[in-house]
Short mmCIF file of C-alpha atoms in Angstrom, two decimals:
data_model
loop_
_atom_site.label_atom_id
_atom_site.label_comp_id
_atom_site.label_asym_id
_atom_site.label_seq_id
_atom_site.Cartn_x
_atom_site.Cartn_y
_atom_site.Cartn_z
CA UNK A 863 -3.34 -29.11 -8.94
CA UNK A 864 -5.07 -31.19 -11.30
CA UNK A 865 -4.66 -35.65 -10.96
CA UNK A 866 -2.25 -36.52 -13.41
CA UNK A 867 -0.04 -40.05 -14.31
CA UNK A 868 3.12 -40.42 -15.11
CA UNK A 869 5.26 -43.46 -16.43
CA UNK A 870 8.18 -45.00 -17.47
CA UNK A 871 9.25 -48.63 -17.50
CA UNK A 872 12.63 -48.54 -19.80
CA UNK A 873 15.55 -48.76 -17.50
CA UNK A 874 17.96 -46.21 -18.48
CA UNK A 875 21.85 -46.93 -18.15
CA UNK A 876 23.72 -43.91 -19.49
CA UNK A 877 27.00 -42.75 -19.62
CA UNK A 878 30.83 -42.81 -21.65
CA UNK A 879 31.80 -46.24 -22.56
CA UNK A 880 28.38 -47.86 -21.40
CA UNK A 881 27.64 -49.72 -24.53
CA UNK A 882 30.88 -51.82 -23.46
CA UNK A 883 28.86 -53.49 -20.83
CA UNK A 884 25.98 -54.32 -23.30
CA UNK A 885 27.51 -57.82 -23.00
CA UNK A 886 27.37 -58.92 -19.70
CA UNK A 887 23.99 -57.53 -19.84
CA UNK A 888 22.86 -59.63 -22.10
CA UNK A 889 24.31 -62.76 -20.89
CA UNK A 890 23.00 -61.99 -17.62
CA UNK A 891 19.38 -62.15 -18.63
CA UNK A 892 19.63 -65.07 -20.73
CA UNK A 893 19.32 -63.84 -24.49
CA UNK A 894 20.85 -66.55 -26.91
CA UNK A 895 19.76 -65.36 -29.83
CA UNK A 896 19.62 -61.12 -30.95
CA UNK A 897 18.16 -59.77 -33.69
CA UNK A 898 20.34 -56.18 -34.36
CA UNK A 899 18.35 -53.44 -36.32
CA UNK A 900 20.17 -50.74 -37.89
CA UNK A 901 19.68 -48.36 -41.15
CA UNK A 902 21.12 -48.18 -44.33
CA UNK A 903 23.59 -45.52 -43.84
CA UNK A 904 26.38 -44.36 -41.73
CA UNK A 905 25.54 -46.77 -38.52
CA UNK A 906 26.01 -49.65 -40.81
CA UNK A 907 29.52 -49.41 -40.49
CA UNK A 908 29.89 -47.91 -37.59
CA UNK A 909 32.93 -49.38 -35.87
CA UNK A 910 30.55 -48.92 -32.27
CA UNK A 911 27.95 -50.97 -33.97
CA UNK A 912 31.00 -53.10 -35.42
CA UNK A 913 32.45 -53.61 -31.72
CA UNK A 914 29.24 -54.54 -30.36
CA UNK A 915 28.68 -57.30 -32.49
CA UNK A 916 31.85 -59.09 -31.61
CA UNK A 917 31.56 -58.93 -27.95
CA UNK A 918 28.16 -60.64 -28.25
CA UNK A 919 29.61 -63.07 -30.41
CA UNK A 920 32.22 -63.65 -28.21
CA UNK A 921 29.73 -63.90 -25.40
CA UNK A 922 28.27 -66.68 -27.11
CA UNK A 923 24.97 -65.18 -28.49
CA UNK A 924 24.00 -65.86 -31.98
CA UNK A 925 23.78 -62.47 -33.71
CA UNK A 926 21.43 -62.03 -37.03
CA UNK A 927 21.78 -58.05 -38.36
CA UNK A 928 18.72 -56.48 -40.31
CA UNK A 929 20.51 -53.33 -41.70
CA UNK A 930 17.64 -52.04 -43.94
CA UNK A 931 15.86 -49.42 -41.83
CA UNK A 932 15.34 -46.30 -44.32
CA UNK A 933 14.96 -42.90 -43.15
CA UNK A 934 11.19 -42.84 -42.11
CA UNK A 935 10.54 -46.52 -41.96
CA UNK A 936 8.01 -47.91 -44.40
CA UNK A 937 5.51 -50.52 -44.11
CA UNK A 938 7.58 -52.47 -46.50
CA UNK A 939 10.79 -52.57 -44.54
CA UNK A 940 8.47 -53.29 -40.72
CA UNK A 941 7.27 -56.19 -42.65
CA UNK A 942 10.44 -57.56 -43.63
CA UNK A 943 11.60 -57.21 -40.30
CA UNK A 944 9.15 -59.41 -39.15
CA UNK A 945 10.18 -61.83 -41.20
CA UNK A 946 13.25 -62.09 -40.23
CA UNK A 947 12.57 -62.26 -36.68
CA UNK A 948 10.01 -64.89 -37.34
CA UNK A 949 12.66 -66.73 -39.28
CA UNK A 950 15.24 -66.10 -36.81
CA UNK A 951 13.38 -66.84 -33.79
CA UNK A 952 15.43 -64.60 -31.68
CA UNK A 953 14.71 -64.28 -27.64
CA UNK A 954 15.60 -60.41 -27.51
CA UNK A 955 16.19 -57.48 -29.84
CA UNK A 956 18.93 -54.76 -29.83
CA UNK A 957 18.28 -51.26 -31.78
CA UNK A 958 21.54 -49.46 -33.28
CA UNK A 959 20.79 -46.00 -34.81
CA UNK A 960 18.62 -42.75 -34.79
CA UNK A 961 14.82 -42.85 -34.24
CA UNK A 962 13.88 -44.77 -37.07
CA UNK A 963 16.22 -47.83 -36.25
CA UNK A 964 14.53 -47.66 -32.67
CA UNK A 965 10.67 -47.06 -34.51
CA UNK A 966 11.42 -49.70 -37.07
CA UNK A 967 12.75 -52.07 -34.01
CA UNK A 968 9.58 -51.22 -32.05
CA UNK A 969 6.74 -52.01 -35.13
CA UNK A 970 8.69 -54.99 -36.02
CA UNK A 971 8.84 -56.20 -32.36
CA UNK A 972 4.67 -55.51 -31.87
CA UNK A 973 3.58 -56.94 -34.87
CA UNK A 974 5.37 -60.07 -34.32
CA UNK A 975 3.59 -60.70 -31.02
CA UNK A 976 0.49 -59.30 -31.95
CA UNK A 977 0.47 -60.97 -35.38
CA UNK A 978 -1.30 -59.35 -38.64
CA UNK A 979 0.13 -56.55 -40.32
CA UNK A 980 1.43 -53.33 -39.32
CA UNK A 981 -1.02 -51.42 -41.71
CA UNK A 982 -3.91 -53.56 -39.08
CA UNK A 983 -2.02 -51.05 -36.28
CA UNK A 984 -2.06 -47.72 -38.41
CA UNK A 985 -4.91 -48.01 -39.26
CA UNK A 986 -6.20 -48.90 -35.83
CA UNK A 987 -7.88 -52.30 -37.52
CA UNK A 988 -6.26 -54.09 -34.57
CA UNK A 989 -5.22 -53.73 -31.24
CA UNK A 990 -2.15 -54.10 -29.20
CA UNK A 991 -2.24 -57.25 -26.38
CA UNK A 992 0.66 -58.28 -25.91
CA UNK A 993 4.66 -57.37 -25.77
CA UNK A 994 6.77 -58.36 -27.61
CA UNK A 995 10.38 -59.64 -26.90
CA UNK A 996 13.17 -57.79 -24.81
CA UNK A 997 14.29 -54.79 -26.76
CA UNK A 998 17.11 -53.03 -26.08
CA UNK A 999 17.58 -49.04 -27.88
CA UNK A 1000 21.22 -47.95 -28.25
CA UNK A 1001 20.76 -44.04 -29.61
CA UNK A 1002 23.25 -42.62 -31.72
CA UNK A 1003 21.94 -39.45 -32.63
CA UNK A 1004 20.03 -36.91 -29.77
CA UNK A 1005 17.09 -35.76 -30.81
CA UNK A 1006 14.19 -38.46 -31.14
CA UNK A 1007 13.86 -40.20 -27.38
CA UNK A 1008 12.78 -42.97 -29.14
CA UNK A 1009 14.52 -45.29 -26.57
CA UNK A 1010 12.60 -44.05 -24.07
CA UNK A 1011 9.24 -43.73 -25.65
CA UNK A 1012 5.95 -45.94 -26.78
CA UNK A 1013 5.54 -44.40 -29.99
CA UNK A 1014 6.71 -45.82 -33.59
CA UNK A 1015 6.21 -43.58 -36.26
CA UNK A 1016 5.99 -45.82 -39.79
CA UNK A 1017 5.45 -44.54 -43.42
CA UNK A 1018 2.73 -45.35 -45.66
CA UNK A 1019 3.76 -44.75 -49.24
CA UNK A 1020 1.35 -45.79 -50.68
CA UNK A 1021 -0.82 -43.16 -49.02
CA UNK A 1022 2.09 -41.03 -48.59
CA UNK A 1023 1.44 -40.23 -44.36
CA UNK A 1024 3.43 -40.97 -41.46
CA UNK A 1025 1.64 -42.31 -39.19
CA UNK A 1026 2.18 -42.95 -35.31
CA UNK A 1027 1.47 -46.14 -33.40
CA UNK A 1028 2.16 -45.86 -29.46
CA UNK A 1029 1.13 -48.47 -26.26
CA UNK A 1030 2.70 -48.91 -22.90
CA UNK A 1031 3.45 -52.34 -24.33
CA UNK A 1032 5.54 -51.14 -27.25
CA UNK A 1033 8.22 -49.47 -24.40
CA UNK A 1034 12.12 -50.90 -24.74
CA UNK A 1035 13.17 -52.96 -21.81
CA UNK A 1036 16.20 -50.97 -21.68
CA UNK A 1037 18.05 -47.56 -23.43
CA UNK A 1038 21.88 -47.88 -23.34
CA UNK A 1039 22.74 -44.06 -23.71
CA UNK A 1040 26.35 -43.46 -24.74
CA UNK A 1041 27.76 -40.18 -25.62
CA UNK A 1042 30.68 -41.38 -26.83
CA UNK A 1043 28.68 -42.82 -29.59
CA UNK A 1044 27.93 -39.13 -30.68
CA UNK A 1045 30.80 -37.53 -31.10
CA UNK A 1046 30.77 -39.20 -34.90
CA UNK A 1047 28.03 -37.41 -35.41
CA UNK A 1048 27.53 -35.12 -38.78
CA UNK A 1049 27.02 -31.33 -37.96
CA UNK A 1050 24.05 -31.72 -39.98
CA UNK A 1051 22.66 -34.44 -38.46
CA UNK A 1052 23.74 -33.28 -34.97
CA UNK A 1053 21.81 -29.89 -35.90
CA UNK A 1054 18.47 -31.31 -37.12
CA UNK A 1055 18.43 -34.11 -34.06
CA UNK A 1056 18.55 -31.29 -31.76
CA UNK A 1057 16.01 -29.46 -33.10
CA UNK A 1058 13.98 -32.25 -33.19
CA UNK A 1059 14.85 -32.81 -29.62
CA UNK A 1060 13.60 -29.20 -28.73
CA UNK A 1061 10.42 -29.73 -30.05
CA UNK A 1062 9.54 -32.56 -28.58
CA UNK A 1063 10.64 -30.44 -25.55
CA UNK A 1064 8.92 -27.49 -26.22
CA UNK A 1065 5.47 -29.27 -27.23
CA UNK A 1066 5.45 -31.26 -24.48
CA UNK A 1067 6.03 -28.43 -22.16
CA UNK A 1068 3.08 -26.19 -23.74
CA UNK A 1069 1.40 -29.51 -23.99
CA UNK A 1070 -2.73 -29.78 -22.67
CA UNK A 1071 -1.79 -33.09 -21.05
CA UNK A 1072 1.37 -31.54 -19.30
CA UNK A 1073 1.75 -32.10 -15.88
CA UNK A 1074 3.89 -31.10 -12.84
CA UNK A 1075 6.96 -33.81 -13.70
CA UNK A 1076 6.47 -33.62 -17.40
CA UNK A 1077 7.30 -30.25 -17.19
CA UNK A 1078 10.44 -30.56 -15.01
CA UNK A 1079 12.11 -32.27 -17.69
CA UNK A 1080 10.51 -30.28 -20.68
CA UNK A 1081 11.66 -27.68 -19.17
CA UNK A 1082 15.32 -28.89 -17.90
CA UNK A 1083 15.94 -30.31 -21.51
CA UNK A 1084 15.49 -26.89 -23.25
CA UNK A 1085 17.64 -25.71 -20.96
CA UNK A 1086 20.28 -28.08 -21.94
CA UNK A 1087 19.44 -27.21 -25.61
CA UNK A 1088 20.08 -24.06 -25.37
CA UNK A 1089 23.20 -24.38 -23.50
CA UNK A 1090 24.87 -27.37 -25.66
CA UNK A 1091 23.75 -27.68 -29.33
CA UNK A 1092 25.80 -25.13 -30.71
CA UNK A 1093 29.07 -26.37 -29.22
CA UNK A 1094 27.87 -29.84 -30.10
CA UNK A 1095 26.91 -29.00 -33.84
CA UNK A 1096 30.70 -26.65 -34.03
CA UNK A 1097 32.71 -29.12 -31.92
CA UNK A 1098 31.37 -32.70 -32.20
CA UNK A 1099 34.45 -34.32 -30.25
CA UNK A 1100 33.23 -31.93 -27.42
CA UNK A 1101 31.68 -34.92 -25.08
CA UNK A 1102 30.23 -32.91 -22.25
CA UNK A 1103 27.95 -31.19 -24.94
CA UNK A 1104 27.26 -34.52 -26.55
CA UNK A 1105 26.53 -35.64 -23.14
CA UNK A 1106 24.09 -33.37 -22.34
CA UNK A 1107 22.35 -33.36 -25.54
CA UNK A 1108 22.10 -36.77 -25.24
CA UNK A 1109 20.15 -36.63 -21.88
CA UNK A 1110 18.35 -33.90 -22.78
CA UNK A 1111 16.69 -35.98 -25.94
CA UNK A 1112 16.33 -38.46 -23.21
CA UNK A 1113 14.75 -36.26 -20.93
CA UNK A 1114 12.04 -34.80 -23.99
CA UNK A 1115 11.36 -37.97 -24.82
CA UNK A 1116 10.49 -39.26 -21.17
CA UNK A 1117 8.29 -35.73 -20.84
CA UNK A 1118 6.92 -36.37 -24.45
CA UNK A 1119 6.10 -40.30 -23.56
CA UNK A 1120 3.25 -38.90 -21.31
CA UNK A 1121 2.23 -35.17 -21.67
CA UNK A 1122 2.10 -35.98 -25.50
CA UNK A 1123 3.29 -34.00 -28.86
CA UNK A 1124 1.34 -31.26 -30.91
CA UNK A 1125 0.44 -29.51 -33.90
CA UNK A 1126 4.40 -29.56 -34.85
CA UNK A 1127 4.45 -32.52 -35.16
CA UNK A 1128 0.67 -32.81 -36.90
CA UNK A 1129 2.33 -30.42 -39.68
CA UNK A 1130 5.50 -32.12 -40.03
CA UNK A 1131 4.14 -35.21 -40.27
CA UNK A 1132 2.95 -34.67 -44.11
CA UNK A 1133 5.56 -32.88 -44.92
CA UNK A 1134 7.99 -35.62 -44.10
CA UNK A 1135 5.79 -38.03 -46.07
CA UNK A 1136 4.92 -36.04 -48.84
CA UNK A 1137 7.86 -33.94 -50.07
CA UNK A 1138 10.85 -36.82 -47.94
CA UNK A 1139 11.65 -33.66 -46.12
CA UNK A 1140 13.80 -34.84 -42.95
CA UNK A 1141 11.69 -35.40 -39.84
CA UNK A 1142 13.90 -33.22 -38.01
CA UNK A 1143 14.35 -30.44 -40.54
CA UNK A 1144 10.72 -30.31 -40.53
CA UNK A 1145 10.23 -29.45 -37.02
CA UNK A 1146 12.29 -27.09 -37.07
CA UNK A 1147 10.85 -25.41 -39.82
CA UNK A 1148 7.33 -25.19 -38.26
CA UNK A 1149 8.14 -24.82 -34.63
CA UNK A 1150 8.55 -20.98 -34.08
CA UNK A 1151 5.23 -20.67 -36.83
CA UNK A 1152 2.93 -22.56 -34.53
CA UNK A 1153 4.31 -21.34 -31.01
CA UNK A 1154 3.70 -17.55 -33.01
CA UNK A 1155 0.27 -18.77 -33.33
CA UNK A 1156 -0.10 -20.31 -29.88
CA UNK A 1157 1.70 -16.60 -28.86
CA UNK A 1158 -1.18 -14.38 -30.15
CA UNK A 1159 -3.60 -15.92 -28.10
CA UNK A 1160 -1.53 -15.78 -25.27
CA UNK A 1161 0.53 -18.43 -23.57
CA UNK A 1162 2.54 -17.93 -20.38
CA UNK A 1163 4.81 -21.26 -21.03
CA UNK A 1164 6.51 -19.16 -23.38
CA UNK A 1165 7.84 -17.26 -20.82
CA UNK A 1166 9.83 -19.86 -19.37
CA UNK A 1167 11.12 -21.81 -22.71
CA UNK A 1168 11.88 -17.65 -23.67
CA UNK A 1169 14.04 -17.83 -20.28
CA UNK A 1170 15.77 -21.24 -20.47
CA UNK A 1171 17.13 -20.61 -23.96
CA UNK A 1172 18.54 -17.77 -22.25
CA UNK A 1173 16.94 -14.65 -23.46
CA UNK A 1174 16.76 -11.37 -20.76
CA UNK A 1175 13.27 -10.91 -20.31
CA UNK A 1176 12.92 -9.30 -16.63
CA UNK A 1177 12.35 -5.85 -17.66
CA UNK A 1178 10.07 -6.83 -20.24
CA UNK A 1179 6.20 -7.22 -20.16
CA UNK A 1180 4.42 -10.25 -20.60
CA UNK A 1181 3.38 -10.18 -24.05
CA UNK A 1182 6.54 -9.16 -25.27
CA UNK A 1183 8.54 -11.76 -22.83
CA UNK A 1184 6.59 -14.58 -24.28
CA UNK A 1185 7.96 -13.63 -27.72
CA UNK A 1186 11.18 -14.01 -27.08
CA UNK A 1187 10.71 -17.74 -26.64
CA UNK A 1188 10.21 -17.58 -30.87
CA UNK A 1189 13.07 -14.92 -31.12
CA UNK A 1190 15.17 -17.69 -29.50
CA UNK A 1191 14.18 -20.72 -31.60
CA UNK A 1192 14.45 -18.63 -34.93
CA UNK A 1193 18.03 -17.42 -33.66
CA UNK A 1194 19.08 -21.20 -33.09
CA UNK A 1195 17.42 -22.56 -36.27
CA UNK A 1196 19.49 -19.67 -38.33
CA UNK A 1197 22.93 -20.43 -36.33
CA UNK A 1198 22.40 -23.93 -36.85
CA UNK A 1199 21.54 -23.31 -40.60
CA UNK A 1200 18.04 -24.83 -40.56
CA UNK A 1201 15.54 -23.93 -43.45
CA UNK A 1202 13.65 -20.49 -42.61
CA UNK A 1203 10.34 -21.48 -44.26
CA UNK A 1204 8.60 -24.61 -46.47
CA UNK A 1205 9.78 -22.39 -49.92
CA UNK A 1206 13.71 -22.88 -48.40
CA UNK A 1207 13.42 -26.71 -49.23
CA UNK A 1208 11.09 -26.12 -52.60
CA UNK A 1209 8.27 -27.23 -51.07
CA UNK A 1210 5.45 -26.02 -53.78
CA UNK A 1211 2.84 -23.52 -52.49
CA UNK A 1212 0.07 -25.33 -53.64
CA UNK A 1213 0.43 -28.28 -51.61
CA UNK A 1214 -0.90 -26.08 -48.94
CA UNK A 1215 -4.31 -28.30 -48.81
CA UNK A 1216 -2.73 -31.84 -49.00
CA UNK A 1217 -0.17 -30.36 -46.03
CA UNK A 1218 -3.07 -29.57 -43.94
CA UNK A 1219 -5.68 -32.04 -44.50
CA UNK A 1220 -3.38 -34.42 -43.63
CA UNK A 1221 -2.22 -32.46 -40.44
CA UNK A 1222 -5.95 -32.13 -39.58
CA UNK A 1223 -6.16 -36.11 -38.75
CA UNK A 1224 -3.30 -35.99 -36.61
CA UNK A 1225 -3.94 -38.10 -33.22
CA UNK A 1226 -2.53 -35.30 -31.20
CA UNK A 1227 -3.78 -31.97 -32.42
CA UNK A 1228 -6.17 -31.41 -29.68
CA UNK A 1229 -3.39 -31.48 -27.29
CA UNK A 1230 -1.79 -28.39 -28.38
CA UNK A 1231 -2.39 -25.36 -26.08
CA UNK A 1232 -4.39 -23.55 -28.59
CA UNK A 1233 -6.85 -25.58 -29.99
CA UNK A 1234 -6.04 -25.47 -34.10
CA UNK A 1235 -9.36 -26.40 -36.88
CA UNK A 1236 -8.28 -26.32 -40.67
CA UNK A 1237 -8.62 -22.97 -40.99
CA UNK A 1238 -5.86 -22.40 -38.20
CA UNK A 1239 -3.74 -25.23 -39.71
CA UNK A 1240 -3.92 -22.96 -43.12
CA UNK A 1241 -2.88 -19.91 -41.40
CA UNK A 1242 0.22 -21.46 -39.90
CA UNK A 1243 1.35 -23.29 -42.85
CA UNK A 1244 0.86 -20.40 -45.26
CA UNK A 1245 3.01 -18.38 -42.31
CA UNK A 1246 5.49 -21.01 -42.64
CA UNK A 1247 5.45 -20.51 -46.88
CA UNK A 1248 6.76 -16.63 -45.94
CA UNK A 1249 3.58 -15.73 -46.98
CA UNK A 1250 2.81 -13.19 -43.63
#
């Protein structure tokens, strides 16, 4: 067995009801004054996020709420964060939302103790020193892991990439995981969350960096994937399958955090960026393309995702048992009524080049199993067109 590390400092508190001890919390370690982060949309006006605000309020904290977080936070909307937190001066920070809420919440948080801009951090112009103020994640979607994680993702418009930022410094003090939260959740949302949640899963299991605990919960989460997305996308009030998506994006992100993401991810980055596809969406898009690729050259970690999505593979061979792992995903991403290929959400063919340049200079592309140059990335893209 090879050395490995392994780490995670965010205390997790999880369970129905939780977020009604947020509170107490709170009060207990002091905070006076919270900065909330939330998006644009739906969590707005959330009656959860609603509810929460009032029993701080009526804790005694002072409460300021930035509710401005886009899909795919830009570098526009971290820097405004920033200055409102300067402004504010708050002692602790509480993200409401999905992953970009909790990304948003982290680049805002690092920037402001760090100082500069976040572009400084992107573009790897500065470095990270110090950590910020207390931030607590409150999920309400289960597919990012963001509130267990070090990575922010941020978009650059101008440039049109999405680009990751992650240090052990950037962690949240604490995730408050609370199904309940869920059960609100669109079936289209709830559908490309979990997806996203499998990948992260899935490249994290397959992962060069993967190690002996990493893939316990890899592992354990596509199991729960497999088991509980469908009857969480059909029956959103259903709260044991929002539970156990819930901790199984937990549990992907926590495996993610240290055995690291892949060329998924590299691909979907661009096309997030590029064409405002959904971050989710486009994971699930590429995700059976590049584990076919990672298949031909052989990979016996398909075996096992093959097995906990539940497929029969005892009587088969190898080869052909290691397929089944793609059989699987492309069965879920149809039942769950998730784009088949790039040409589903009019993606044009000929951004084929921009796609994969851009993929090329992704941090984490040497981490995937099979080690991917352009010319693979244009394979596997092209695949992902229909054109095969």
């Amino acid at each position: 067995m090879n050395a490995f590390s392994f780490g995670i400092s965010t205390k997790v508190v999880f369970g129905r009801d939780v977020v009604k001890n947020l509170a107490p919390i709170c009060k207990d370690k002091g905070f006076t004054k919270i900065l909330v982060i939330t998006g644009r949309t739906s969590t707005k006006n959330s009656p959860h996020l609603q509810a929460l605000l009032e029993q701080l309020e009526q804790t005694g904290i002072q409460v300021q709420l930035f509710s401005e977080v886009e899909a795919d936070p830009s570098v526009e909307t971290v820097e405004q964060g920033v200055c409102i937190l300067q402004e504010f001066q708050a002692d602790a920070m509480i993200a409401f939302g999905g992953g970009s809420p909790m990304d948003a919440a982290k680049s805002i948080n690092m920037v402001n103790a760090n100082g500069g801009s976040i572009r400084d951090y992107l573009y790897g112009r500065r470095t990270i020193t110090k950590s910020g103020i207390p931030l607590i994640c409150i999920p309400t979607t289960a597919g990012t892991g963001s509130e267990v994680t070090a990575a922010a993702v941020t978009t650059d418009k101008q440039k049109q990439q999405k680009i990751g930022v992650s240090h052990e410094l950037m962690m949240p003090l604490l995730a408050i995981v609370d199904p309940v939260i869920h059960t609100s959740m669109p079936s289209g949302v709830t559908a490309a969350t979990g997806i996203d949640a499998l990948t992260h899963a899935v490249e994290a299991y397959v992962a060069v960096r993967a190690n002996p605990i990493t893939d316990g919960l890899a592992i354990q989460a596509v199991k729960l994937i497999g088991s509980n997305l469908l009857t969480a996308y059909s029956h959103g009030d259903d709260l044991e399958a929002r539970s156990n998506m819930a901790l199984a994006s937990l549990m992907a992100g926590a495996a993610f955090t240290n055995a690291g993401l892949g060329a998924v991810h590299g691909i979907a980055h661009p096309i997030g960026a590029q064409f405002g596809i959904s971050h989710g969406v486009a994971n699930g898009i590429m995700l059976p393309y590049v584990l076919d690729y990672y298949w031909q050259a052989g990979n016996e970690k398909l075996r096992d995702i093959a097995v906990a999505l539940g497929e029969d593979i005892y009587q088969l061979p190898d080869k052909e048992a290691q397929r089944r792992a793609i059989v699987a995903v492309n069965t879920l991403k149809k039942d769950l009524a998730i784009p088949a290929t790039l040409a589903d959400v009019q993606i044009p063919a000929d951004a084929l080049e921009c796609i994969c340049a851009d993929a090329a200079t992704y941090r984490l592309l040497a981490n995937s199993p099979r080690q991917l140059a352009i010319d693979d990335l244009r394979i596997i893209v092209a695949n992902a067109f229909g054109n095969h």
